[in-house]
Amino acid sequence: MQKAVVESPKVALFATCVTDTLYPATARAVVTLLERLGCSVEFPLDQTCCGQMHFNTGYPDHARGLAGSYERTFAGYDAVIAPSGSCTGMVRDIHPQLGTTPAPTYELSEFLVDVLGVTDVGAYFPHRVTYHPTCHSLRMLGVGDKPLSLLRAVRGLDLVALPDAESCCGFGGTFALKNADTSTAMLSDKMRHVLDTGSEVLTAGDNSCLMHIGGGLSRLRTGVRTVHLAEILASTEEDPWSPATR
Amino acid sequence: MVTRNPVTWLGSPKFPDAARTALADTQLRSNLRKATGTIRGRRASAVGEMTDWEELRLAGQALKDEVLTNLDVYLERLEKSVTERGGVVHWARDAAEANEIVLRLVRETGADEVVKVKSMATAEIGLNEALEAGGVTAIETDLAELIVQLGNDRPSHILVPAIHRNRSEIREIFQREMPDVPEGLTDEPRVLAEAARAHLRRKFLSARVAVSGANFAVADTGSIVVLESEGNGRMCLTLPETLITVMGIEKLVPTWADLEVFLQLLPRSSTAERMNPYTSVWTGVTPGDGPQAFHLVLLDNGRTATLADTVGRQALRCIRCSACLNVCPVYERTGGESYGSVYPGPIGAILTPQLVDDPHDKQAASLPFASSLCGACYEVCPVRINIPEVLTHLRASSVTARGRTPESIAMSAAAWVFSSPSRYERAQKLASFARLLGRNGRITRLPGPGAAWTSSRDAPVPPKQSFRAWWKENRG
């Protein structure tokens, strides 16, 4: 394990509403991981949602209110870390357009690689894994191969490249409901590529996209699991990830 | 009288419904997957070999923004320079006016047939149908446009309107509809092209009037520029006596030198070529050479209204390359006809509703929602139109126009919950009860709007304890 270049930075976790409510294991994994790397993690209890659903569905006024709450909740923190590329993109790109000045907010892999300067986080995950670069982490944030460099350093992990990886999975927030048929057609191609890799686990930096792809993989009883990147990086030989801990 | 803008096809269903039909069309899905996949790869390599691509994109954006900011000045400059060089400039407020002008000009020549260069502007205004109604036959000479016309079909792509057809379908259309179809026509691309060539050659030699669009018009010099691949355009632009060009008012560039930027951006983005085979440029009328009468019809048709929208106006930078269509995961699966307009794909989703300019038009209002906001379109756009930004902007206009709906009530309720941490916490506890719907770690059926989710996807079983509750218990 590499040591973080910054000494015990004080950071806030923005869990995001999807992860907080539906995937608490991911948020616990972020805490475990960051503390293992020497960070002191706080979770301001005033946080709720970044407003992305409202903004992207055509309700910018509601989103503006939530952007204001975000600004107040995290004011004064040097760094806010979110286990989501799309929520981070919303905060960083859209909140300023809505007239707020949010605290510096990072997607998890950006924070690890750019701020802490680590790629080997001491993780252990003995499974065959493929990685889907979610659209907003790829195109809004430009995280590039940071998640892949983190995954490559995980002990026991067999990383398989996902064909046509940069194609959208078809989630798109309310798009998945408003254009459910088109969303499903996109999903079927994404699932085909995932299955072609022979992976046990599909990982990504966004639980919302994983909820969509995982929902399809589960519906078809493919046996492939979706696991957020944070949970893989938090897993160690002493305390390995298991489905039961989710 | 306010007439309907023909930029959308009358009777087209809303996008989700049209898409449902298209998604079930096996042949369409296969044709589009192959075609867009191929062109995507080629574009990526044509662009990849440029070291200054991002600078070119910035220059393209800046030039178009300069034109749009001072459009009145540049349009008057163009009118002056075209007139000085012997052309005649006409102004058309909308489709009906433009069609009337063109029909009148054709009638004045006494011709009852015109040959056409592929043009989005004339497709947008439904010129062929208007000419037909006035007793004038319009003959499309672009191969893909000819396939669409012969097949009584609708265009489904900006550059390749017949992209939804494969070669065996094209052979069938030719055999059925081409009066002079050669014996023993096969589906070899070369043979099909030869049949079209022979069919069109006779038309080129007999036609007295040609109608074209324009890729660019140079305000300073009055020069009009058309880029094409087949050479049919060059025939139309040089052989007939009269040339009528219909051009959207946003197609201007300030000076001749500015073409340098766009003649690099357009072919690589569009056909993935370093340079397109034919670039035709003409300036007014040249005595004894080419058409001896030149008319330029400047078309508004919703553009001025679009220009008034500070976010939406960037759609007018579009140079009709269609790169955004080729990379769009929605377009690749639904095809162009699902958009119900000559402008399909991501650019259509932002341009069409603005040109229609009626937030109560349900079909047009459904278009900005036909996107997962993946951003692939913005990444390839040669003039850096932030399509996702305009999509969310237009979604907001559509939401405002719809007023109170079950969705808007649900969204207000969600915002009310999210605006208070304690309400949010109570809602989380309530949501947690949905775990009772779970069987074997999955929820296979959700009620209400959630049914659209579980029609094809399982839903996650909510945990007993949210992260927040865990934090309070263990760290709080």
Tab-separated table of C-alpha atoms in Angstrom, chain A residues 6 8-17 19-20 26-35 37-44 47 70 74 77-85 87-89 91-92 102-116 141 150 205 228-230 233, chain B residues 467 471:
chain	number	residue	atom	x	y	z
A	6	VAL	CA	-1.139	14.551	2.086
A	8	SER	CA	-4.371	13.241	7.504
A	9	PRO	CA	-6.577	15.580	5.502
A	10	LYS	CA	-9.978	16.357	6.954
A	11	VAL	CA	-12.599	15.449	4.426
A	12	ALA	CA	-16.368	15.265	4.198
A	13	LEU	CA	-18.279	12.416	2.658
A	14	PHE	CA	-21.191	13.269	0.398
A	15	ALA	CA	-22.891	9.890	0.313
A	16	THR	CA	-25.466	10.891	-2.372
A	17	CYS	CA	-29.139	10.069	-1.846
A	19	THR	CA	-26.105	5.392	-2.061
A	20	ASP	CA	-27.195	6.614	1.368
A	26	THR	CA	-20.757	1.639	-0.576
A	27	ALA	CA	-20.694	4.646	1.747
A	28	ARG	CA	-19.319	2.522	4.611
A	29	ALA	CA	-16.643	1.281	2.201
A	30	VAL	CA	-15.639	4.863	1.368
A	31	VAL	CA	-15.231	5.592	5.086
A	32	THR	CA	-13.196	2.397	5.650
A	33	LEU	CA	-10.992	3.107	2.665
A	34	LEU	CA	-10.323	6.774	3.389
A	35	GLU	CA	-9.581	6.098	7.061
A	37	LEU	CA	-5.393	5.880	3.919
A	38	GLY	CA	-5.072	8.226	6.882
A	39	CYS	CA	-7.954	10.600	6.268
A	40	SER	CA	-10.280	11.804	8.946
A	41	VAL	CA	-13.782	11.489	7.492
A	42	GLU	CA	-16.818	13.488	8.524
A	43	PHE	CA	-20.397	12.979	7.428
A	44	PRO	CA	-22.342	16.244	7.793
A	47	GLN	CA	-26.752	16.595	3.461
A	70	TYR	CA	-25.296	21.610	-0.521
A	74	PHE	CA	-20.238	21.547	3.035
A	77	TYR	CA	-14.420	21.711	3.969
A	78	ASP	CA	-11.221	21.418	1.967
A	79	ALA	CA	-12.563	18.433	0.122
A	80	VAL	CA	-15.883	16.690	-0.287
A	81	ILE	CA	-15.792	13.149	-1.646
A	82	ALA	CA	-18.686	11.501	-3.431
A	83	PRO	CA	-18.846	7.905	-4.630
A	84	SER	CA	-20.518	9.070	-7.848
A	85	GLY	CA	-19.291	10.623	-11.074
A	87	CYS	CA	-23.399	13.689	-8.633
A	88	THR	CA	-19.877	15.130	-8.617
A	89	GLY	CA	-20.442	16.445	-12.142
A	91	VAL	CA	-22.041	19.768	-8.116
A	92	ARG	CA	-18.974	20.897	-10.008
A	102	PRO	CA	-19.846	24.538	-3.633
A	103	ALA	CA	-16.839	23.324	-1.627
A	104	PRO	CA	-14.267	21.500	-3.796
A	105	THR	CA	-15.942	18.184	-4.595
A	106	TYR	CA	-14.206	15.085	-5.924
A	107	GLU	CA	-15.346	11.791	-7.300
A	108	LEU	CA	-13.716	9.018	-5.262
A	109	SER	CA	-11.125	7.881	-7.822
A	110	GLU	CA	-10.106	11.482	-8.536
A	111	PHE	CA	-9.560	12.132	-4.850
A	112	LEU	CA	-7.489	8.988	-4.390
A	113	VAL	CA	-5.288	9.474	-7.440
A	114	ASP	CA	-5.083	13.272	-7.781
A	115	VAL	CA	-5.303	14.508	-4.207
A	116	LEU	CA	-3.953	11.638	-2.118
A	141	LEU	CA	-15.283	14.893	-15.090
A	150	LEU	CA	-6.738	1.716	-8.945
A	205	GLY	CA	-18.079	4.568	-9.946
A	228	HIS	CA	-19.256	-0.246	-6.573
A	229	LEU	CA	-15.565	0.565	-7.031
A	230	ALA	CA	-15.361	1.765	-3.406
A	233	LEU	CA	-11.017	-0.860	-2.944
B	467	PHE	CA	-25.973	4.825	5.710
B	471	TRP	CA	-23.413	6.638	10.911
